[in-house]
Short mmCIF file of C-alpha atoms in Angstrom, two decimals:
data_model
loop_
_atom_site.label_atom_id
_atom_site.label_comp_id
_atom_site.label_asym_id
_atom_site.label_seq_id
_atom_site.Cartn_x
_atom_site.Cartn_y
_atom_site.Cartn_z
CA MET A 1 -19.09 9.14 -10.13
CA PRO A 2 -17.87 12.32 -11.80
CA ALA A 3 -14.58 12.10 -13.72
CA THR A 4 -13.17 15.02 -11.72
CA VAL A 5 -13.59 13.13 -8.44
CA LEU A 6 -11.98 10.07 -9.93
CA ASP A 7 -9.03 12.24 -11.18
CA LEU A 8 -8.51 13.76 -7.73
CA ARG A 9 -8.55 10.33 -6.08
CA GLY A 10 -6.06 9.02 -8.60
CA THR A 11 -3.80 12.10 -8.07
CA ALA A 12 -3.98 11.74 -4.31
CA GLY A 13 -3.14 8.07 -4.69
CA VAL A 14 -0.03 8.83 -6.64
CA TYR A 15 1.35 11.19 -4.01
CA ARG A 16 0.33 8.80 -1.21
CA ARG A 17 2.40 6.10 -2.92
CA LEU A 18 5.32 8.49 -3.27
CA LEU A 19 5.11 9.25 0.42
CA VAL A 20 5.07 5.53 1.31
CA ALA A 21 7.97 4.93 -1.11
CA GLY A 22 9.98 7.73 0.62
CA PHE A 23 9.30 6.10 4.00
CA ARG A 24 10.28 2.63 2.76
CA ARG A 25 13.40 3.89 1.11
CA GLN A 26 14.62 5.61 4.28
CA TRP A 27 13.82 2.51 6.27
CA HIS A 28 16.57 0.72 4.31
CA TYR A 29 19.11 2.97 6.02
CA LYS A 30 18.43 1.74 9.58
CA LEU A 31 22.12 1.53 10.51
CA ALA A 32 22.70 5.14 9.36
CA MET A 33 19.66 6.29 11.33
CA PHE A 34 20.87 4.61 14.49
CA ALA A 35 24.28 6.20 13.96
CA GLY A 36 22.38 9.51 13.73
CA LEU A 37 20.60 8.69 16.97
CA PHE A 38 23.99 8.13 18.67
CA THR A 39 25.27 11.47 17.34
CA ASN A 40 21.97 13.20 18.38
CA CYS A 41 22.43 11.87 21.88
CA VAL A 42 26.11 12.91 22.18
CA PHE A 43 25.36 16.45 21.10
CA GLY A 44 22.19 16.37 23.20
CA PHE A 45 24.08 15.64 26.30
CA VAL A 46 26.58 18.39 25.55
CA ARG A 47 23.90 20.99 24.77
CA ALA A 48 21.72 20.06 27.64
CA SER A 49 24.64 20.08 30.16
CA VAL A 50 25.73 23.57 29.05
CA MET A 51 22.14 24.91 28.98
CA VAL A 52 21.28 23.48 32.43
CA ALA A 53 24.57 24.86 33.83
CA ALA A 54 23.67 28.31 32.44
CA ILE A 55 20.20 28.02 33.99
CA GLY A 56 21.80 27.09 37.35
CA ALA A 57 24.23 30.09 37.17
CA THR A 58 21.63 32.71 36.15
CA GLY A 59 18.51 31.31 37.81
CA GLY A 60 16.74 31.07 34.45
CA PHE A 61 16.44 33.11 31.29
CA ALA A 62 13.78 33.91 28.70
CA GLY A 63 11.27 31.97 30.75
CA TYR A 64 13.24 28.77 30.74
CA ASP A 65 14.05 26.66 33.78
CA ALA A 66 16.01 23.40 33.98
CA GLY A 67 13.12 21.20 32.93
CA SER A 68 11.88 23.38 30.02
CA ILE A 69 15.37 24.07 28.63
CA GLY A 70 15.96 20.30 28.68
CA ALA A 71 12.70 19.81 26.71
CA TYR A 72 13.88 22.36 24.19
CA VAL A 73 17.27 20.69 23.74
CA TRP A 74 15.97 17.11 23.38
CA ILE A 75 12.95 17.89 21.18
CA SER A 76 15.14 19.95 18.83
CA GLN A 77 17.76 17.11 18.74
CA GLY A 78 14.97 14.62 17.99
CA LEU A 79 13.61 16.74 15.10
CA LEU A 80 16.98 17.40 13.51
CA GLY A 81 16.98 14.24 11.38
CA ALA A 82 13.56 15.05 9.90
CA MET A 83 14.64 18.52 8.81
CA GLN A 84 16.88 19.11 5.81
CA PHE A 85 19.49 21.23 7.58
CA MET A 86 22.45 18.84 7.77
CA ALA A 87 21.48 16.37 5.05
CA ALA A 88 23.69 15.79 2.03
CA GLU A 89 22.83 17.39 -1.26
CA ILE A 90 19.38 16.25 -2.35
CA GLU A 91 19.18 14.18 -5.58
CA LEU A 92 17.19 16.84 -7.29
CA ALA A 93 20.22 19.18 -7.30
CA GLU A 94 22.17 16.67 -9.29
CA ARG A 95 19.27 16.18 -11.74
CA VAL A 96 19.13 19.94 -12.30
CA ARG A 97 22.90 20.06 -12.78
CA THR A 98 22.97 17.26 -15.36
CA GLY A 99 19.75 18.20 -17.09
CA ASP A 100 18.06 14.88 -16.14
CA ILE A 101 15.22 16.97 -14.71
CA ALA A 102 14.01 17.32 -18.24
CA ILE A 103 12.81 13.63 -17.91
CA ASP A 104 10.89 14.62 -14.73
CA PHE A 105 9.14 17.34 -16.61
CA LEU A 106 7.76 14.64 -19.01
CA ARG A 107 6.28 12.55 -16.17
CA PRO A 108 2.62 13.01 -15.21
CA VAL A 109 3.69 13.98 -11.66
CA ASP A 110 4.36 17.55 -10.42
CA VAL A 111 8.10 17.85 -9.77
CA GLN A 112 7.72 19.94 -6.61
CA LEU A 113 4.81 18.10 -5.04
CA GLY A 114 6.19 14.65 -5.98
CA ASN A 115 9.53 15.39 -4.32
CA LEU A 116 7.82 16.90 -1.32
CA ALA A 117 5.66 13.77 -0.82
CA ALA A 118 8.72 11.52 -0.99
CA ASP A 119 10.70 13.69 1.41
CA LEU A 120 7.76 13.77 3.94
CA GLY A 121 7.89 9.98 3.87
CA ARG A 122 11.64 10.11 4.60
CA ALA A 123 11.08 12.71 7.40
CA LEU A 124 8.36 10.62 9.10
CA CYS A 125 10.54 7.56 8.93
CA THR A 126 13.42 9.30 10.72
CA LEU A 127 11.23 10.17 13.67
CA ILE A 128 10.93 6.49 14.64
CA PRO A 129 14.55 5.50 15.17
CA ARG A 130 15.89 8.99 15.89
CA GLY A 131 13.27 11.48 17.12
CA ILE A 132 11.32 9.33 19.64
CA PRO A 133 14.34 7.57 21.23
CA SER A 134 16.15 10.98 21.54
CA LEU A 135 13.25 12.32 23.52
CA LEU A 136 12.99 9.25 25.74
CA ILE A 137 16.73 9.37 26.51
CA GLY A 138 16.49 13.00 27.37
CA SER A 139 13.49 12.32 29.65
CA LEU A 140 15.25 9.53 31.50
CA THR A 141 18.51 11.46 32.04
CA PHE A 142 17.47 15.12 32.45
CA GLY A 143 13.85 14.88 33.71
CA LEU A 144 12.18 17.01 31.07
CA VAL A 145 9.12 19.07 31.74
CA LEU A 146 6.56 18.08 29.13
CA PRO A 147 2.79 18.69 28.76
CA THR A 148 0.41 16.14 30.40
CA ALA A 149 -2.62 17.02 28.22
CA PRO A 150 -3.01 15.49 24.72
CA GLY A 151 -3.64 18.91 23.02
CA PRO A 152 -0.04 20.04 22.67
CA TYR A 153 0.97 16.67 21.27
CA LEU A 154 -1.81 16.70 18.60
CA LEU A 155 -1.05 20.26 17.60
CA GLY A 156 2.63 19.46 17.86
CA ALA A 157 2.32 16.61 15.40
CA LEU A 158 0.75 19.05 12.90
CA SER A 159 3.46 21.58 13.58
CA ILE A 160 6.16 18.96 12.94
CA LEU A 161 4.53 18.01 9.62
CA LEU A 162 4.43 21.65 8.59
CA ALA A 163 8.03 22.19 9.67
CA ALA A 164 9.17 19.23 7.56
CA ALA A 165 7.27 20.57 4.55
CA ILE A 166 8.64 24.08 5.01
CA SER A 167 12.17 22.68 5.42
CA TYR A 168 11.96 20.71 2.16
CA LEU A 169 10.26 23.42 0.10
CA SER A 170 12.90 25.96 1.22
CA LEU A 171 15.59 23.56 0.17
CA PHE A 172 13.74 22.96 -3.11
CA ALA A 173 13.69 26.71 -3.88
CA LEU A 174 17.40 26.91 -3.07
CA THR A 175 18.10 23.94 -5.41
CA MET A 176 16.34 25.74 -8.25
CA ILE A 177 19.33 28.15 -8.36
CA GLY A 178 21.10 25.32 -10.11
CA PHE A 179 19.28 26.30 -13.33
CA TRP A 180 21.40 29.48 -13.45
CA VAL A 181 24.65 28.49 -11.76
CA VAL A 182 26.76 25.36 -12.14
CA GLU A 183 27.83 24.99 -8.48
CA THR A 184 25.30 25.46 -5.65
CA ARG A 185 27.39 24.10 -2.76
CA GLY A 186 28.30 27.60 -1.58
CA PHE A 187 24.56 28.56 -1.32
CA ARG A 188 23.93 25.26 0.44
CA SER A 189 26.72 25.96 3.02
CA LEU A 190 25.30 29.46 3.68
CA TYR A 191 21.84 27.91 4.06
CA GLN A 192 23.02 25.30 6.58
CA THR A 193 25.00 27.83 8.64
CA ALA A 194 22.47 30.62 8.75
CA GLY A 195 19.45 28.29 8.82
CA THR A 196 20.51 26.19 11.78
CA PHE A 197 21.36 29.31 13.85
CA LEU A 198 18.23 31.32 12.94
CA ALA A 199 16.01 28.22 13.44
CA GLY A 200 17.07 28.07 17.08
CA LEU A 201 19.15 24.89 17.00
CA PHE A 202 22.15 26.22 18.94
CA VAL A 203 20.28 28.50 21.37
CA PRO A 204 16.54 29.30 21.58
CA VAL A 205 15.37 32.19 19.35
CA HIS A 206 13.77 33.58 22.51
CA ILE A 207 17.16 34.51 23.99
CA PHE A 208 18.28 36.38 20.87
CA PRO A 209 18.55 40.20 21.28
CA ASP A 210 15.49 41.97 19.91
CA TRP A 211 17.15 43.01 16.58
CA LEU A 212 18.41 39.44 15.88
CA ARG A 213 15.14 37.89 16.87
CA ALA A 214 13.34 40.27 14.47
CA ILE A 215 15.67 39.10 11.63
CA ALA A 216 15.13 35.43 12.50
CA GLU A 217 11.39 35.85 12.57
CA SER A 218 11.40 37.56 9.17
CA THR A 219 12.70 34.23 7.78
CA PRO A 220 11.04 30.74 7.59
CA PHE A 221 13.76 29.16 9.69
CA PRO A 222 12.16 29.44 13.18
CA SER A 223 9.07 27.73 11.72
CA MET A 224 11.28 24.69 10.90
CA LEU A 225 12.49 24.05 14.43
CA GLN A 226 11.75 26.61 17.21
CA VAL A 227 8.00 26.68 16.54
CA PRO A 228 7.42 22.86 16.66
CA VAL A 229 9.55 22.75 19.82
CA ASP A 230 7.53 25.52 21.44
CA VAL A 231 4.24 23.86 20.57
CA LEU A 232 5.30 20.34 21.49
CA SER A 233 6.96 21.31 24.75
CA GLY A 234 3.99 23.34 25.83
CA ARG A 235 5.86 26.61 26.01
CA ALA A 236 3.13 28.07 23.69
CA THR A 237 -0.40 26.95 24.48
CA GLY A 238 -3.97 27.84 23.38
CA TRP A 239 -4.23 30.70 20.88
CA ASP A 240 -0.57 31.43 21.09
CA ALA A 241 0.25 27.91 19.81
CA ALA A 242 -2.47 28.19 17.11
CA ALA A 243 -0.91 31.52 15.98
CA LEU A 244 2.50 29.80 15.64
CA VAL A 245 1.01 27.10 13.51
CA GLY A 246 -0.71 29.77 11.49
CA THR A 247 2.76 31.34 10.92
CA GLN A 248 4.00 27.99 9.69
CA ILE A 249 1.20 27.82 7.21
CA PHE A 250 2.07 31.38 6.01
CA TRP A 251 5.72 30.33 5.41
CA LEU A 252 4.64 27.02 3.76
CA LEU A 253 2.76 29.02 1.18
CA VAL A 254 5.54 31.59 0.72
CA VAL A 255 8.39 29.09 0.16
CA GLY A 256 6.09 26.80 -1.88
CA ALA A 257 5.17 29.66 -4.22
CA LEU A 258 8.78 30.80 -4.45
CA GLY A 259 9.97 27.31 -5.44
CA ARG A 260 7.12 26.97 -7.98
CA VAL A 261 8.04 30.30 -9.60
CA MET A 262 11.69 29.37 -9.74
CA LEU A 263 10.87 25.94 -11.16
CA ALA A 264 8.74 27.50 -13.90
CA ALA A 265 11.51 30.02 -14.74
CA GLY A 266 14.14 27.28 -14.72
CA ARG A 267 12.04 25.10 -16.99
CA ARG A 268 11.91 27.94 -19.60
CA LYS A 269 15.66 28.36 -19.32
CA LEU A 270 16.53 24.66 -19.48
CA GLU A 271 18.35 23.59 -22.63
CA VAL A 272 18.97 19.88 -23.22
CA GLN A 273 21.54 18.94 -25.87
CA GLY A 274 22.28 15.59 -27.43
CA GLY A 275 20.37 12.92 -29.31
#
């Protein structure tokens, strides 16, 4: 067998093990994830009650009715744990701040892809105790309108995977600012505030005024939440759903390239002092 094939298999095996390690590591925090599920459900009931009341008062808006707005609320609540909007500062930020990332540069694993694999494992793990139960609770209490065919769920699974990758790679690029500034919490707070709003967490992007929707769609944030919700709920079907997934792939490449450029620039700037 050619050595190149063996190298590719070995490289793929390393990232697969990092993904599994990220999953197992997150699984140790079962109590925290169940606490997150409780919080998800509390806010889900509040959001769904307000949205359904608004639907009842207006007769529907932006193509939503009581069932579809409930699906939007509970799917978005279920995905929230997998995305990196509300999470604490990632470990990589501290390693950049202290200079410990210099050790990562010496390892035979790509810093960006290695951290992405581990975070995808974490994101997949959170869907089991937080995402799926949130959706079941919403279905039992609000009677959500969800697709009956398998297609939206299969494409929705791909969309969720892409959303988690875009979410982490965006945060990775943001973290790279730490090579040039000592404190990045201000940037992180701005990211959390603007990101959750433009992603469609508080209200669907579809009900934004045209100018605000144009701003939101010029950023990767809708691809982190609104797009997988639209695909999984069946709001977008057929070629429209495929086009949305294509948009996610575009943003995946953009934020991935941005993070790689910033990582390379930061590596050239990094100075490590001491013995």
